[in-house]
């Protein structure tokens, strides 16, 4: 968009294969040899001012070109798929295409950008939020449907906007290993993922509980986090091995070898507000792979509430019950087997690719058939 703003035209409506992309696009970077890189760094930050500046910068005349419209006319879409965003640009394009062709919009909603508000003295925040909500109102009232990451966010948006959307759970294609009892001599306990939003603190709570049971017990944490304020507490904990970032292929190997997989969220209000509706691929993969799953976090967080509902392992919503729940998980093989069998059932019911595809296809077909032109 910066290139386009500074008069350098880029092809619009072109489908590229991955191997045809420039390295800078594959790596989500731009060349650092000129001012574009500095502007990109500023623009990638999230703040009300940046959102409003983007809105001014990304004017319709820069993306609504004759070439785009020619491509759209030849493509002749029947429906617009909108991956929801907290920015104006994507929503503007989706609404433009939907109105141009008089077709429905199917929105994919995984985060609560609309209702999630925080107290702020900044007038820019309130200007941004008001303009953003007005645009979302237009998009969701245009006509169509929605696919949601979980039932909790589905119920909220369906009721508010009179939608008939459905939950499309994240799927997992990981192969399940055969049931095996937890190795109580040296259990391999792992966490792979983001350690912000209170997750680092929760991992430390879990590590301390394991250490009380057996001081030699360790948990292995893998994350691409580089900010020292988040990493330090994990690196300094006597019962944590912090490994840093690893490729996804190695993540799958770690999960397959794990006796216990960890799902964690934070407890502080500011963190809960962000993760209230979150349901990451980690949940689907952990249920699918076959290891025992231990969960810790506020019950108000989407992932924690979901794990509590499906009952596929110990879910601790307070640190006070951690040690007793871990002991039961470690030394009760009947409990381990029951959780393994329940995970199979839940994975087949909610997290299979075929099931998710079928549900999503039904959303799109119904949106097209029920759209009032």
GROMACS .gro file of C-alpha atoms in nm:
model
  373
    1UNK     CA    1   0.000   0.000   0.000
    2UNK     CA    2   0.293   0.233   0.063
    3UNK     CA    3   0.421   0.159  -0.287
    4UNK     CA    4   0.078   0.237  -0.430
    5UNK     CA    5   0.048   0.557  -0.228
    6UNK     CA    6   0.379   0.681  -0.363
    7UNK     CA    7   0.263   0.625  -0.724
    8UNK     CA    8   0.408   0.278  -0.783
    9UNK     CA    9   0.130   0.061  -0.926
   10UNK     CA   10   0.098  -0.302  -0.819
   11UNK     CA   11  -0.111  -0.566  -0.996
   12UNK     CA   12  -0.448  -0.618  -0.830
   13UNK     CA   13  -0.662  -0.927  -0.856
   14UNK     CA   14  -0.372  -1.157  -0.938
   15UNK     CA   15  -0.334  -1.504  -0.789
   16UNK     CA   16   0.026  -1.605  -0.717
   17UNK     CA   17   0.175  -1.941  -0.638
   18UNK     CA   18   0.397  -1.941  -0.330
   19UNK     CA   19   0.717  -1.997  -0.530
   20UNK     CA   20   0.639  -1.691  -0.744
   21UNK     CA   21   0.638  -1.456  -0.445
   22UNK     CA   22   0.929  -1.231  -0.362
   23UNK     CA   23   1.127  -1.331  -0.055
   24UNK     CA   24   1.020  -1.010   0.121
   25UNK     CA   25   0.655  -1.109   0.082
   26UNK     CA   26   0.714  -1.469   0.198
   27UNK     CA   27   0.886  -1.340   0.510
   28UNK     CA   28   0.632  -1.061   0.562
   29UNK     CA   29   0.909  -0.803   0.536
   30UNK     CA   30   0.997  -0.518   0.303
   31UNK     CA   31   1.343  -0.409   0.188
   32UNK     CA   32   1.528  -0.199   0.445
   33UNK     CA   33   1.721   0.012   0.197
   34UNK     CA   34   1.483   0.307   0.191
   35UNK     CA   35   1.226   0.505   0.384
   36UNK     CA   36   0.953   0.245   0.315
   37UNK     CA   37   1.093   0.014   0.581
   38UNK     CA   38   1.076   0.287   0.847
   39UNK     CA   39   0.721   0.379   0.747
   40UNK     CA   40   0.625   0.013   0.747
   41UNK     CA   41   0.763  -0.027   1.099
   42UNK     CA   42   0.558   0.268   1.220
   43UNK     CA   43   0.245   0.150   1.039
   44UNK     CA   44   0.266  -0.203   1.176
   45UNK     CA   45   0.214  -0.078   1.531
   46UNK     CA   46  -0.134  -0.094   1.679
   47UNK     CA   47  -0.277   0.224   1.825
   48UNK     CA   48  -0.584   0.443   1.760
   49UNK     CA   49  -0.364   0.702   1.588
   50UNK     CA   50  -0.215   0.440   1.353
   51UNK     CA   51  -0.558   0.299   1.269
   52UNK     CA   52  -0.691   0.647   1.186
   53UNK     CA   53  -0.381   0.734   0.982
   54UNK     CA   54  -0.421   0.410   0.786
   55UNK     CA   55  -0.782   0.504   0.718
   56UNK     CA   56  -0.667   0.836   0.572
   57UNK     CA   57  -0.381   0.679   0.378
   58UNK     CA   58  -0.571   0.385   0.232
   59UNK     CA   59  -0.816   0.590   0.030
   60UNK     CA   60  -1.044   0.411  -0.212
   61UNK     CA   61  -0.878   0.568  -0.515
   62UNK     CA   62  -0.555   0.381  -0.437
   63UNK     CA   63  -0.705   0.032  -0.440
   64UNK     CA   64  -1.026   0.066  -0.642
   65UNK     CA   65  -0.859   0.063  -0.982
   66UNK     CA   66  -0.991  -0.012  -1.328
   67UNK     CA   67  -0.781  -0.327  -1.330
   68UNK     CA   68  -0.938  -0.447  -1.004
   69UNK     CA   69  -1.289  -0.386  -1.132
   70UNK     CA   70  -1.213  -0.562  -1.461
   71UNK     CA   71  -1.085  -0.862  -1.268
   72UNK     CA   72  -1.388  -0.860  -1.039
   73UNK     CA   73  -1.624  -0.845  -1.336
   74UNK     CA   74  -1.455  -1.143  -1.500
   75UNK     CA   75  -1.454  -1.337  -1.172
   76UNK     CA   76  -1.819  -1.248  -1.103
   77UNK     CA   77  -1.830  -1.351  -0.735
   78UNK     CA   78  -2.142  -1.493  -0.570
   79UNK     CA   79  -2.027  -1.424  -0.215
   80UNK     CA   80  -1.760  -1.226  -0.028
   81UNK     CA   81  -1.551  -1.404   0.237
   82UNK     CA   82  -1.428  -1.154   0.496
   83UNK     CA   83  -1.154  -1.247   0.744
   84UNK     CA   84  -1.251  -1.001   1.016
   85UNK     CA   85  -1.003  -0.732   1.115
   86UNK     CA   86  -0.973  -0.446   1.362
   87UNK     CA   87  -0.881  -0.216   1.073
   88UNK     CA   88  -1.094  -0.030   0.817
   89UNK     CA   89  -0.923  -0.133   0.494
   90UNK     CA   90  -1.034  -0.497   0.461
   91UNK     CA   91  -1.390  -0.419   0.571
   92UNK     CA   92  -1.412  -0.134   0.318
   93UNK     CA   93  -1.309  -0.363   0.032
   94UNK     CA   94  -1.549  -0.640   0.138
   95UNK     CA   95  -1.839  -0.396   0.156
   96UNK     CA   96  -1.748  -0.240  -0.179
   97UNK     CA   97  -1.745  -0.577  -0.358
   98UNK     CA   98  -2.065  -0.695  -0.187
   99UNK     CA   99  -2.252  -0.377  -0.282
  100UNK     CA  100  -2.114  -0.372  -0.637
  101UNK     CA  101  -2.238  -0.724  -0.710
  102UNK     CA  102  -2.531  -0.725  -0.466
  103UNK     CA  103  -2.404  -1.041  -0.297
  104UNK     CA  104  -2.379  -1.158   0.067
  105UNK     CA  105  -2.080  -1.131   0.299
  106UNK     CA  106  -1.967  -1.431   0.504
  107UNK     CA  107  -1.753  -1.301   0.790
  108UNK     CA  108  -1.498  -1.516   0.973
  109UNK     CA  109  -1.501  -1.388   1.332
  110UNK     CA  110  -1.243  -1.518   1.576
  111UNK     CA  111  -1.173  -1.210   1.789
  112UNK     CA  112  -1.410  -0.965   1.954
  113UNK     CA  113  -1.297  -0.645   1.787
  114UNK     CA  114  -1.646  -0.492   1.804
  115UNK     CA  115  -1.756  -0.530   2.167
  116UNK     CA  116  -1.415  -0.535   2.331
  117UNK     CA  117  -1.357  -0.185   2.467
  118UNK     CA  118  -1.130  -0.052   2.736
  119UNK     CA  119  -1.133   0.264   2.942
  120UNK     CA  120  -0.925   0.535   2.782
  121UNK     CA  121  -0.879   0.907   2.823
  122UNK     CA  122  -0.754   0.934   2.466
  123UNK     CA  123  -1.006   1.105   2.235
  124UNK     CA  124  -0.837   0.927   1.942
  125UNK     CA  125  -0.937   0.590   2.087
  126UNK     CA  126  -1.302   0.689   2.108
  127UNK     CA  127  -1.297   0.842   1.757
  128UNK     CA  128  -1.143   0.522   1.618
  129UNK     CA  129  -1.384   0.296   1.806
  130UNK     CA  130  -1.691   0.493   1.698
  131UNK     CA  131  -1.592   0.497   1.330
  132UNK     CA  132  -1.491   0.131   1.339
  133UNK     CA  133  -1.821   0.019   1.494
  134UNK     CA  134  -2.018   0.220   1.239
  135UNK     CA  135  -1.835   0.039   0.959
  136UNK     CA  136  -1.887  -0.303   1.120
  137UNK     CA  137  -2.257  -0.224   1.157
  138UNK     CA  138  -2.278  -0.163   0.783
  139UNK     CA  139  -2.086  -0.481   0.700
  140UNK     CA  140  -2.282  -0.716   0.926
  141UNK     CA  141  -2.618  -0.561   0.838
  142UNK     CA  142  -2.549  -0.582   0.466
  143UNK     CA  143  -2.671  -0.941   0.457
  144UNK     CA  144  -2.501  -1.277   0.476
  145UNK     CA  145  -2.374  -1.493   0.758
  146UNK     CA  146  -2.069  -1.568   0.971
  147UNK     CA  147  -1.830  -1.845   1.070
  148UNK     CA  148  -1.712  -1.832   1.430
  149UNK     CA  149  -1.417  -1.981   1.613
  150UNK     CA  150  -1.633  -2.087   1.910
  151UNK     CA  151  -1.987  -2.100   2.046
  152UNK     CA  152  -1.936  -1.815   2.294
  153UNK     CA  153  -1.855  -1.552   2.033
  154UNK     CA  154  -2.112  -1.704   1.794
  155UNK     CA  155  -2.399  -1.649   2.039
  156UNK     CA  156  -2.296  -1.289   2.108
  157UNK     CA  157  -2.271  -1.176   1.745
  158UNK     CA  158  -2.568  -1.376   1.617
  159UNK     CA  159  -2.791  -1.214   1.877
  160UNK     CA  160  -2.662  -0.860   1.830
  161UNK     CA  161  -2.671  -0.860   1.449
  162UNK     CA  162  -2.954  -1.109   1.384
  163UNK     CA  163  -2.718  -1.346   1.204
  164UNK     CA  164  -2.750  -1.720   1.162
  165UNK     CA  165  -2.379  -1.802   1.173
  166UNK     CA  166  -2.228  -2.129   1.288
  167UNK     CA  167  -1.919  -2.240   1.475
  168UNK     CA  168  -1.639  -2.380   1.260
  169UNK     CA  169  -1.386  -2.522   1.501
  170UNK     CA  170  -1.019  -2.516   1.411
  171UNK     CA  171  -0.921  -2.855   1.276
  172UNK     CA  172  -0.609  -3.064   1.326
  173UNK     CA  173  -0.442  -3.299   1.083
  174UNK     CA  174  -0.197  -3.441   1.336
  175UNK     CA  175  -0.187  -3.820   1.359
  176UNK     CA  176  -0.288  -3.964   1.695
  177UNK     CA  177  -0.040  -4.196   1.864
  178UNK     CA  178  -0.151  -4.505   2.053
  179UNK     CA  179  -0.241  -4.468   2.418
  180UNK     CA  180   0.059  -4.483   2.649
  181UNK     CA  181   0.074  -4.423   3.025
  182UNK     CA  182   0.259  -4.115   3.147
  183UNK     CA  183   0.623  -4.180   3.230
  184UNK     CA  184   0.618  -4.087   3.598
  185UNK     CA  185   0.996  -4.121   3.634
  186UNK     CA  186   1.065  -3.835   3.392
  187UNK     CA  187   0.745  -3.708   3.229
  188UNK     CA  188   0.793  -3.502   2.914
  189UNK     CA  189   0.573  -3.196   2.972
  190UNK     CA  190   0.565  -2.938   2.694
  191UNK     CA  191   0.419  -2.603   2.595
  192UNK     CA  192   0.457  -2.458   2.245
  193UNK     CA  193   0.326  -2.110   2.173
  194UNK     CA  194   0.281  -1.751   2.285
  195UNK     CA  195   0.395  -1.668   2.638
  196UNK     CA  196   0.240  -1.322   2.665
  197UNK     CA  197  -0.099  -1.227   2.813
  198UNK     CA  198  -0.024  -1.389   3.147
  199UNK     CA  199   0.075  -1.725   2.999
  200UNK     CA  200   0.435  -1.705   3.125
  201UNK     CA  201   0.308  -1.662   3.481
  202UNK     CA  202   0.072  -1.959   3.444
  203UNK     CA  203   0.357  -2.174   3.311
  204UNK     CA  204   0.561  -2.081   3.618
  205UNK     CA  205   0.273  -2.183   3.845
  206UNK     CA  206   0.257  -2.522   3.672
  207UNK     CA  207   0.634  -2.571   3.689
  208UNK     CA  208   0.633  -2.493   4.062
  209UNK     CA  209   0.356  -2.748   4.121
  210UNK     CA  210   0.552  -3.015   3.934
  211UNK     CA  211   0.861  -2.922   4.137
  212UNK     CA  212   0.672  -2.977   4.464
  213UNK     CA  213   0.578  -3.328   4.352
  214UNK     CA  214   0.931  -3.410   4.237
  215UNK     CA  215   1.209  -3.154   4.225
  216UNK     CA  216   1.355  -3.324   3.915
  217UNK     CA  217   1.036  -3.276   3.712
  218UNK     CA  218   1.074  -3.019   3.435
  219UNK     CA  219   0.849  -2.857   3.176
  220UNK     CA  220   0.982  -2.767   2.831
  221UNK     CA  221   0.867  -2.437   2.680
  222UNK     CA  222   0.905  -2.349   2.311
  223UNK     CA  223   0.821  -1.998   2.192
  224UNK     CA  224   0.938  -1.743   1.937
  225UNK     CA  225   0.917  -1.469   2.201
  226UNK     CA  226   1.236  -1.262   2.219
  227UNK     CA  227   1.130  -0.988   2.463
  228UNK     CA  228   1.340  -1.043   2.775
  229UNK     CA  229   1.070  -0.926   3.015
  230UNK     CA  230   0.860  -1.229   2.915
  231UNK     CA  231   1.138  -1.485   2.864
  232UNK     CA  232   1.342  -1.410   3.176
  233UNK     CA  233   1.095  -1.549   3.430
  234UNK     CA  234   1.082  -1.877   3.238
  235UNK     CA  235   1.458  -1.901   3.193
  236UNK     CA  236   1.515  -1.839   3.563
  237UNK     CA  237   1.262  -2.094   3.689
  238UNK     CA  238   1.438  -2.408   3.822
  239UNK     CA  239   1.174  -2.643   3.676
  240UNK     CA  240   1.153  -2.491   3.326
  241UNK     CA  241   1.371  -2.548   3.021
  242UNK     CA  242   1.317  -2.258   2.782
  243UNK     CA  243   1.410  -2.353   2.425
  244UNK     CA  244   1.302  -2.054   2.218
  245UNK     CA  245   1.167  -2.088   1.865
  246UNK     CA  246   1.151  -2.412   1.666
  247UNK     CA  247   1.001  -2.491   1.320
  248UNK     CA  248   0.646  -2.626   1.304
  249UNK     CA  249   0.771  -2.968   1.193
  250UNK     CA  250   0.970  -2.987   1.516
  251UNK     CA  251   0.666  -2.862   1.711
  252UNK     CA  252   0.472  -3.162   1.582
  253UNK     CA  253   0.756  -3.390   1.691
  254UNK     CA  254   0.762  -3.235   2.040
  255UNK     CA  255   0.386  -3.277   2.076
  256UNK     CA  256   0.401  -3.639   1.962
  257UNK     CA  257   0.669  -3.719   2.223
  258UNK     CA  258   0.494  -3.535   2.506
  259UNK     CA  259   0.339  -3.718   2.800
  260UNK     CA  260   0.153  -3.401   2.899
  261UNK     CA  261   0.063  -3.102   2.681
  262UNK     CA  262  -0.010  -2.767   2.844
  263UNK     CA  263  -0.282  -2.517   2.754
  264UNK     CA  264  -0.251  -2.195   2.954
  265UNK     CA  265  -0.403  -1.848   2.977
  266UNK     CA  266  -0.361  -1.563   3.222
  267UNK     CA  267  -0.576  -1.450   3.513
  268UNK     CA  268  -0.546  -1.070   3.506
  269UNK     CA  269  -0.847  -0.879   3.377
  270UNK     CA  270  -0.652  -0.702   3.101
  271UNK     CA  271  -0.532  -1.037   2.965
  272UNK     CA  272  -0.871  -1.206   2.998
  273UNK     CA  273  -1.036  -0.929   2.795
  274UNK     CA  274  -0.810  -1.015   2.501
  275UNK     CA  275  -0.840  -1.395   2.526
  276UNK     CA  276  -1.208  -1.411   2.621
  277UNK     CA  277  -1.305  -1.569   2.287
  278UNK     CA  278  -0.970  -1.714   2.176
  279UNK     CA  279  -0.950  -2.078   2.073
  280UNK     CA  280  -0.614  -2.148   1.914
  281UNK     CA  281  -0.491  -2.433   1.696
  282UNK     CA  282  -0.302  -2.551   2.005
  283UNK     CA  283  -0.630  -2.678   2.151
  284UNK     CA  284  -0.720  -2.880   1.842
  285UNK     CA  285  -0.367  -3.019   1.803
  286UNK     CA  286  -0.335  -3.109   2.172
  287UNK     CA  287  -0.663  -3.301   2.165
  288UNK     CA  288  -0.573  -3.475   1.840
  289UNK     CA  289  -0.217  -3.592   1.911
  290UNK     CA  290  -0.292  -3.833   2.197
  291UNK     CA  291  -0.102  -3.700   2.499
  292UNK     CA  292  -0.262  -3.599   2.827
  293UNK     CA  293  -0.372  -3.234   2.840
  294UNK     CA  294  -0.338  -3.010   3.146
  295UNK     CA  295  -0.513  -2.671   3.139
  296UNK     CA  296  -0.467  -2.363   3.360
  297UNK     CA  297  -0.623  -2.019   3.334
  298UNK     CA  298  -0.925  -1.803   3.402
  299UNK     CA  299  -1.256  -1.973   3.321
  300UNK     CA  300  -1.353  -1.654   3.137
  301UNK     CA  301  -1.092  -1.724   2.868
  302UNK     CA  302  -1.231  -1.898   2.560
  303UNK     CA  303  -0.981  -2.185   2.552
  304UNK     CA  304  -1.017  -2.258   2.925
  305UNK     CA  305  -1.397  -2.252   2.912
  306UNK     CA  306  -1.395  -2.486   2.611
  307UNK     CA  307  -1.159  -2.734   2.779
  308UNK     CA  308  -1.381  -2.728   3.087
  309UNK     CA  309  -1.689  -2.802   2.874
  310UNK     CA  310  -1.541  -3.098   2.685
  311UNK     CA  311  -1.385  -3.254   3.000
  312UNK     CA  312  -1.085  -3.420   2.835
  313UNK     CA  313  -0.842  -3.366   3.121
  314UNK     CA  314  -0.778  -3.160   3.434
  315UNK     CA  315  -0.879  -2.794   3.399
  316UNK     CA  316  -0.751  -2.571   3.678
  317UNK     CA  317  -0.915  -2.232   3.709
  318UNK     CA  318  -0.715  -2.158   4.025
  319UNK     CA  319  -0.353  -2.229   4.112
  320UNK     CA  320  -0.466  -2.375   4.445
  321UNK     CA  321  -0.580  -2.702   4.287
  322UNK     CA  322  -0.278  -2.749   4.059
  323UNK     CA  323  -0.071  -2.988   4.269
  324UNK     CA  324  -0.358  -3.225   4.350
  325UNK     CA  325  -0.480  -3.229   3.988
  326UNK     CA  326  -0.129  -3.296   3.856
  327UNK     CA  327  -0.079  -3.581   4.104
  328UNK     CA  328  -0.404  -3.741   3.994
  329UNK     CA  329  -0.309  -3.702   3.628
  330UNK     CA  330   0.038  -3.848   3.681
  331UNK     CA  331  -0.049  -4.151   3.889
  332UNK     CA  332  -0.405  -4.246   3.784
  333UNK     CA  333  -0.377  -4.451   3.465
  334UNK     CA  334  -0.752  -4.513   3.450
  335UNK     CA  335  -0.806  -4.136   3.442
  336UNK     CA  336  -0.542  -4.102   3.170
  337UNK     CA  337  -0.715  -4.363   2.955
  338UNK     CA  338  -1.058  -4.206   3.000
  339UNK     CA  339  -0.922  -3.868   2.889
  340UNK     CA  340  -0.752  -4.028   2.588
  341UNK     CA  341  -1.080  -4.189   2.476
  342UNK     CA  342  -1.281  -3.870   2.529
  343UNK     CA  343  -1.028  -3.672   2.325
  344UNK     CA  344  -1.084  -3.907   2.032
  345UNK     CA  345  -1.458  -3.844   2.049
  346UNK     CA  346  -1.422  -3.464   2.074
  347UNK     CA  347  -1.165  -3.449   1.793
  348UNK     CA  348  -1.391  -3.648   1.559
  349UNK     CA  349  -1.692  -3.439   1.656
  350UNK     CA  350  -1.542  -3.088   1.649
  351UNK     CA  351  -1.193  -3.079   1.500
  352UNK     CA  352  -1.187  -3.295   1.190
  353UNK     CA  353  -1.108  -3.117   0.863
  354UNK     CA  354  -1.393  -3.291   0.681
  355UNK     CA  355  -1.646  -3.180   0.945
  356UNK     CA  356  -1.520  -2.820   0.946
  357UNK     CA  357  -1.529  -2.804   0.565
  358UNK     CA  358  -1.885  -2.935   0.561
  359UNK     CA  359  -2.005  -2.680   0.816
  360UNK     CA  360  -1.833  -2.391   0.639
  361UNK     CA  361  -1.973  -2.495   0.301
  362UNK     CA  362  -2.323  -2.499   0.450
  363UNK     CA  363  -2.273  -2.143   0.582
  364UNK     CA  364  -2.175  -2.013   0.238
  365UNK     CA  365  -2.451  -2.198   0.051
  366UNK     CA  366  -2.719  -2.079   0.296
  367UNK     CA  367  -2.589  -1.721   0.281
  368UNK     CA  368  -2.613  -1.719  -0.099
  369UNK     CA  369  -2.954  -1.888  -0.110
  370UNK     CA  370  -3.109  -1.671   0.163
  371UNK     CA  371  -2.966  -1.336   0.052
  372UNK     CA  372  -3.238  -1.089  -0.038
  373UNK     CA  373  -3.138  -0.891  -0.344
   0.00000   0.00000   0.00000
